[in-house]
């Protein structure tokens, strides 16, 4: 019997590559609202063929809810294999957008089915690819330029925070891969608590918030902690990064107004990466995104640099190097 809409989940065609042997059934929605099985598990899929079956330009395909996790596992695995294998000359911009697209599937998985061991291992797989990308020493602005394309700004934001935090960690000469992987994971998951806030609140500029809305917004770090605690083996550092990513050195952050001395060392880095990305990627609170150089100057001269000193200087070095490299290429 054909499945009904409540048994299926829509998947954007952008998340879906033309690959041999898709391990699950795929459906398209016909103009009459019914669903048609177009690819049986084990068959090759092509987006062109799907569009012709649906007799229209196709934006999405549908998978059974029970097979959705399999879909995400396949997507994450494909992205990992693609980014690790030849050709090794994939530009950082493309790598960053592939990672954002993959993270989009994982965030949807968390939204639909809650945070679980599986979604945790998917998030770890993505952050391992982010660390590999960072270790090839890409320029910061090349990564950022690949992160303005996705439909979901929160996903782009989280991938950017993850990558920038890992870059700062390496610039600080943190040698242990485990530490860099943890910081990338903290960056990726830091705003997971926003998944529980209403889209109306998230799409409203913070300057227009009422008092109650500010209180509601400021619950997202703690909500994030609660979401992560549903899985047993999350490192304490990752929990701390989620909880403390809006704290700052002078004790004027939220939710606990911690001073730097009481902040987790990895959270200090994620907090600065978060502030930087909030200034440089388009978002509802910015009339115009700043260049990396403008953002550093703003953090220093307007915000008064309420961040960890070493982490700020490491970020500034990354931005300056990026700017010099660009100038050399132009001249
Ligand atoms: Fe946040
Ligand atoms: Fe954030």
XYZ file of C-alpha atoms and ligand atoms in Angstrom:
333
model
C 0.000 0.000 0.000
C 1.201 3.518 -0.755
C 2.448 5.345 2.330
C 0.570 8.359 3.670
C 2.125 11.747 4.318
C 2.477 11.093 8.062
C 4.686 8.090 7.354
C 7.105 10.070 5.187
C 9.685 12.828 5.604
C 10.575 15.322 2.880
C 14.247 15.686 2.010
C 15.543 18.591 -0.034
C 16.892 17.525 -3.390
C 20.017 19.552 -2.525
C 20.820 17.068 0.238
C 20.600 14.275 -2.218
C 23.381 13.294 -4.601
C 23.238 11.112 -7.708
C 24.776 7.951 -6.387
C 24.701 4.268 -7.123
C 22.590 2.096 -4.828
C 20.473 4.211 -2.516
C 19.868 2.048 0.586
C 16.210 3.045 1.050
C 13.032 3.585 -0.945
C 12.472 7.054 -2.390
C 9.127 8.591 -3.191
C 8.011 11.661 -5.090
C 4.817 13.544 -4.473
C 2.561 13.691 -7.505
C 0.455 16.735 -8.412
C -2.616 14.845 -7.086
C -1.000 14.628 -3.618
C -0.294 10.883 -3.803
C 3.157 9.426 -3.339
C 4.878 7.364 -5.980
C 7.710 4.950 -5.247
C 10.337 5.911 -7.816
C 13.522 4.335 -6.498
C 13.521 1.025 -4.683
C 16.211 0.394 -2.080
C 19.385 -0.837 -3.797
C 18.745 0.923 -7.094
C 20.711 3.843 -8.524
C 19.067 7.244 -8.272
C 19.390 10.268 -10.463
C 17.796 13.594 -9.773
C 16.951 13.982 -13.481
C 15.052 10.717 -13.495
C 13.196 11.670 -10.300
C 12.092 14.952 -11.834
C 10.772 13.228 -14.926
C 8.810 10.710 -12.810
C 7.280 13.536 -10.795
C 6.439 15.360 -14.044
C 7.677 18.599 -12.548
C 10.785 20.392 -11.374
C 11.619 18.614 -8.169
C 12.569 20.399 -4.949
C 12.245 17.446 -2.609
C 12.020 13.692 -2.404
C 10.429 11.681 0.382
C 11.733 8.852 2.522
C 9.944 6.733 5.122
C 10.291 8.126 8.651
C 11.613 4.757 9.757
C 14.411 5.070 7.176
C 15.291 8.700 7.768
C 18.226 7.953 10.087
C 19.593 5.614 7.416
C 19.334 8.511 4.983
C 21.291 10.823 7.308
C 23.940 8.148 7.965
C 24.365 7.726 4.218
C 24.569 11.493 3.661
C 27.188 11.971 6.391
C 29.225 9.009 5.203
C 29.141 10.205 1.583
C 30.284 13.702 2.552
C 33.082 12.303 4.725
C 34.314 9.976 1.995
C 34.094 12.693 -0.641
C 36.003 15.228 1.467
C 38.692 12.701 2.471
C 39.297 11.218 -0.961
C 40.629 12.503 -4.269
C 40.465 15.049 -5.759
C 42.333 16.755 -2.928
C 42.029 20.128 -4.574
C 38.406 20.757 -3.608
C 38.351 24.477 -2.741
C 37.691 25.281 0.959
C 34.588 27.231 -0.084
C 33.051 24.065 -1.583
C 34.134 21.957 1.378
C 32.458 24.360 3.782
C 29.206 24.343 1.829
C 29.196 20.524 1.550
C 29.680 20.356 5.327
C 26.854 22.835 5.887
C 24.539 20.849 3.630
C 25.360 17.663 5.511
C 24.937 19.363 8.876
C 21.533 20.496 7.674
C 20.446 16.832 7.476
C 21.796 16.163 10.970
C 20.053 19.221 12.451
C 16.795 18.131 10.791
C 17.298 14.672 12.261
C 17.690 16.176 15.752
C 14.657 18.406 15.240
C 12.434 15.564 14.070
C 13.546 12.699 16.266
C 15.423 14.274 19.191
C 19.080 14.067 20.075
C 20.350 10.483 20.168
C 23.536 8.418 20.036
C 23.136 8.268 16.279
C 22.739 12.014 15.762
C 25.668 12.536 18.137
C 27.886 10.277 16.046
C 26.700 12.062 12.876
C 27.651 15.426 14.430
C 31.065 14.014 15.390
C 31.663 12.743 11.867
C 30.989 16.227 10.475
C 33.238 17.933 12.990
C 36.035 15.469 12.214
C 35.765 16.586 8.580
C 35.824 20.217 9.738
C 39.059 19.571 11.665
C 40.604 17.906 8.599
C 39.629 20.941 6.524
C 41.120 23.319 9.115
C 44.348 21.303 9.294
C 44.900 21.894 5.591
C 45.287 25.571 6.588
C 42.607 27.180 4.430
C 42.162 30.919 4.595
C 39.448 32.014 6.932
C 37.527 34.102 4.396
C 37.452 31.169 1.937
C 35.630 29.068 4.497
C 33.262 31.894 5.372
C 32.390 32.469 1.708
C 31.094 28.885 1.419
C 28.729 29.459 4.319
C 26.235 31.928 2.980
C 24.409 29.628 0.619
C 22.338 27.293 2.754
C 18.630 27.751 3.441
C 19.206 27.533 7.155
C 21.304 30.316 8.609
C 21.618 28.542 11.938
C 23.383 25.639 10.238
C 25.809 27.950 8.406
C 26.414 29.796 11.652
C 27.197 26.591 13.574
C 29.590 25.261 10.919
C 31.361 28.640 10.839
C 31.688 28.763 14.651
C 32.986 25.187 14.642
C 35.616 25.903 11.956
C 36.729 29.269 13.396
C 36.986 27.836 16.936
C 39.133 24.957 15.619
C 41.314 27.447 13.677
C 41.806 29.552 16.810
C 42.682 26.391 18.778
C 45.354 25.455 16.235
C 46.654 29.063 16.141
C 46.996 28.852 19.937
C 49.197 25.802 19.289
C 46.856 23.369 20.943
C 48.500 20.181 19.798
C 46.090 17.512 20.910
C 43.748 16.447 18.089
C 41.272 15.380 20.745
C 41.050 18.954 22.065
C 40.562 20.412 18.585
C 37.911 17.799 17.790
C 36.134 18.649 21.032
C 36.188 22.372 20.341
C 34.878 21.812 16.800
C 32.063 19.703 18.251
C 31.258 22.369 20.857
C 31.120 24.957 18.064
C 28.850 22.792 15.948
C 26.398 22.096 18.794
C 26.620 25.374 20.738
C 23.234 26.716 19.581
C 21.361 23.417 19.612
C 19.068 24.868 22.319
C 17.707 27.316 19.707
C 15.895 24.351 18.172
C 13.416 24.714 21.051
C 12.780 28.440 20.487
C 9.995 29.592 18.192
C 10.900 30.637 14.628
C 9.075 33.947 15.306
C 11.492 34.716 18.132
C 14.550 33.650 16.147
C 13.490 35.673 13.121
C 12.970 38.861 15.105
C 15.918 41.275 15.553
C 17.071 41.153 19.180
C 16.920 44.916 19.441
C 13.112 44.605 19.142
C 12.730 41.945 21.852
C 10.421 42.585 24.790
C 11.750 41.865 28.284
C 10.061 38.435 28.270
C 11.512 37.630 24.870
C 15.013 38.443 26.093
C 14.497 36.023 28.990
C 13.187 33.365 26.623
C 16.120 33.854 24.213
C 18.641 33.623 27.028
C 17.377 30.152 27.940
C 18.931 28.622 24.804
C 22.345 27.747 26.316
C 20.689 25.827 29.158
C 18.174 24.210 26.830
C 21.152 23.073 24.746
C 22.730 21.472 27.815
C 19.504 19.624 28.564
C 19.228 18.377 24.976
C 22.811 17.074 25.030
C 22.377 15.416 28.399
C 19.893 13.006 26.861
C 22.951 11.183 25.489
C 25.250 9.712 28.115
C 28.809 10.049 26.825
C 29.050 13.731 25.818
C 32.323 15.182 27.191
C 31.949 17.740 29.996
C 33.903 20.266 27.915
C 31.279 20.094 25.157
C 28.499 20.665 27.699
C 30.464 23.631 29.095
C 30.931 25.170 25.629
C 27.195 24.971 24.986
C 26.366 26.457 28.379
C 28.975 29.240 28.301
C 29.120 30.388 24.690
C 27.432 33.725 25.525
C 29.532 34.425 28.619
C 32.410 36.869 28.386
C 35.568 37.878 30.197
C 34.002 40.815 32.009
C 31.045 38.939 33.444
C 28.419 40.646 31.270
C 27.325 37.626 29.262
C 24.472 35.199 29.919
C 23.012 33.051 31.400
C 25.307 33.097 34.442
C 27.409 36.245 34.007
C 30.576 34.249 34.584
C 33.894 36.044 34.497
C 36.695 34.647 32.376
C 38.425 32.970 35.287
C 35.379 30.765 35.845
C 34.808 29.958 32.187
C 35.851 26.656 30.656
C 39.020 27.281 28.529
C 37.421 25.808 25.391
C 34.238 27.835 25.966
C 36.334 31.038 25.933
C 37.338 30.179 22.360
C 33.835 29.193 21.215
C 32.467 32.426 22.740
C 34.837 34.547 20.660
C 34.246 32.481 17.502
C 30.493 32.916 18.043
C 30.817 36.692 18.432
C 32.997 36.930 15.301
C 30.625 34.842 13.176
C 27.664 36.928 14.400
C 29.354 39.948 12.834
C 30.592 38.381 9.604
C 27.820 36.059 8.360
C 24.489 37.608 7.324
C 21.865 37.324 10.076
C 18.702 39.006 11.296
C 20.605 41.274 13.710
C 22.895 42.789 11.075
C 21.931 45.333 8.437
C 25.122 44.393 6.602
C 27.647 41.659 7.352
C 31.124 42.986 8.172
C 34.347 41.847 6.535
C 36.621 39.831 8.870
C 38.878 42.877 9.240
C 35.948 45.176 10.078
C 34.656 42.615 12.588
C 37.997 42.515 14.428
C 38.097 46.299 14.572
C 34.478 46.382 15.868
C 35.220 43.779 18.550
C 38.227 45.766 19.638
C 37.023 49.341 19.423
C 33.251 49.220 19.844
C 32.719 46.175 22.034
C 35.881 46.908 24.029
C 37.228 43.393 23.492
C 35.458 41.551 26.318
C 37.076 38.270 25.269
C 39.910 36.021 26.256
C 43.070 37.929 25.307
C 45.044 35.040 23.785
C 42.084 33.739 21.788
C 41.332 37.234 20.481
C 44.945 37.761 19.391
C 44.939 34.348 17.680
C 41.787 35.288 15.763
C 43.276 38.656 14.864
C 46.406 36.913 13.528
C 44.234 34.613 11.388
C 42.301 37.572 9.985
C 45.429 39.662 9.331
C 47.126 36.751 7.544
C 44.018 36.204 5.443
C 43.915 39.905 4.538
C 47.635 40.014 3.609
C 47.277 36.915 1.424
C 44.383 38.526 -0.401
C 46.385 41.715 -0.977
C 49.313 39.709 -2.363
C 46.968 37.925 -4.791
C 45.469 41.228 -5.965
C 48.802 43.025 -6.486
Fe 23.835 31.235 21.112
Fe 25.743 31.107 18.151
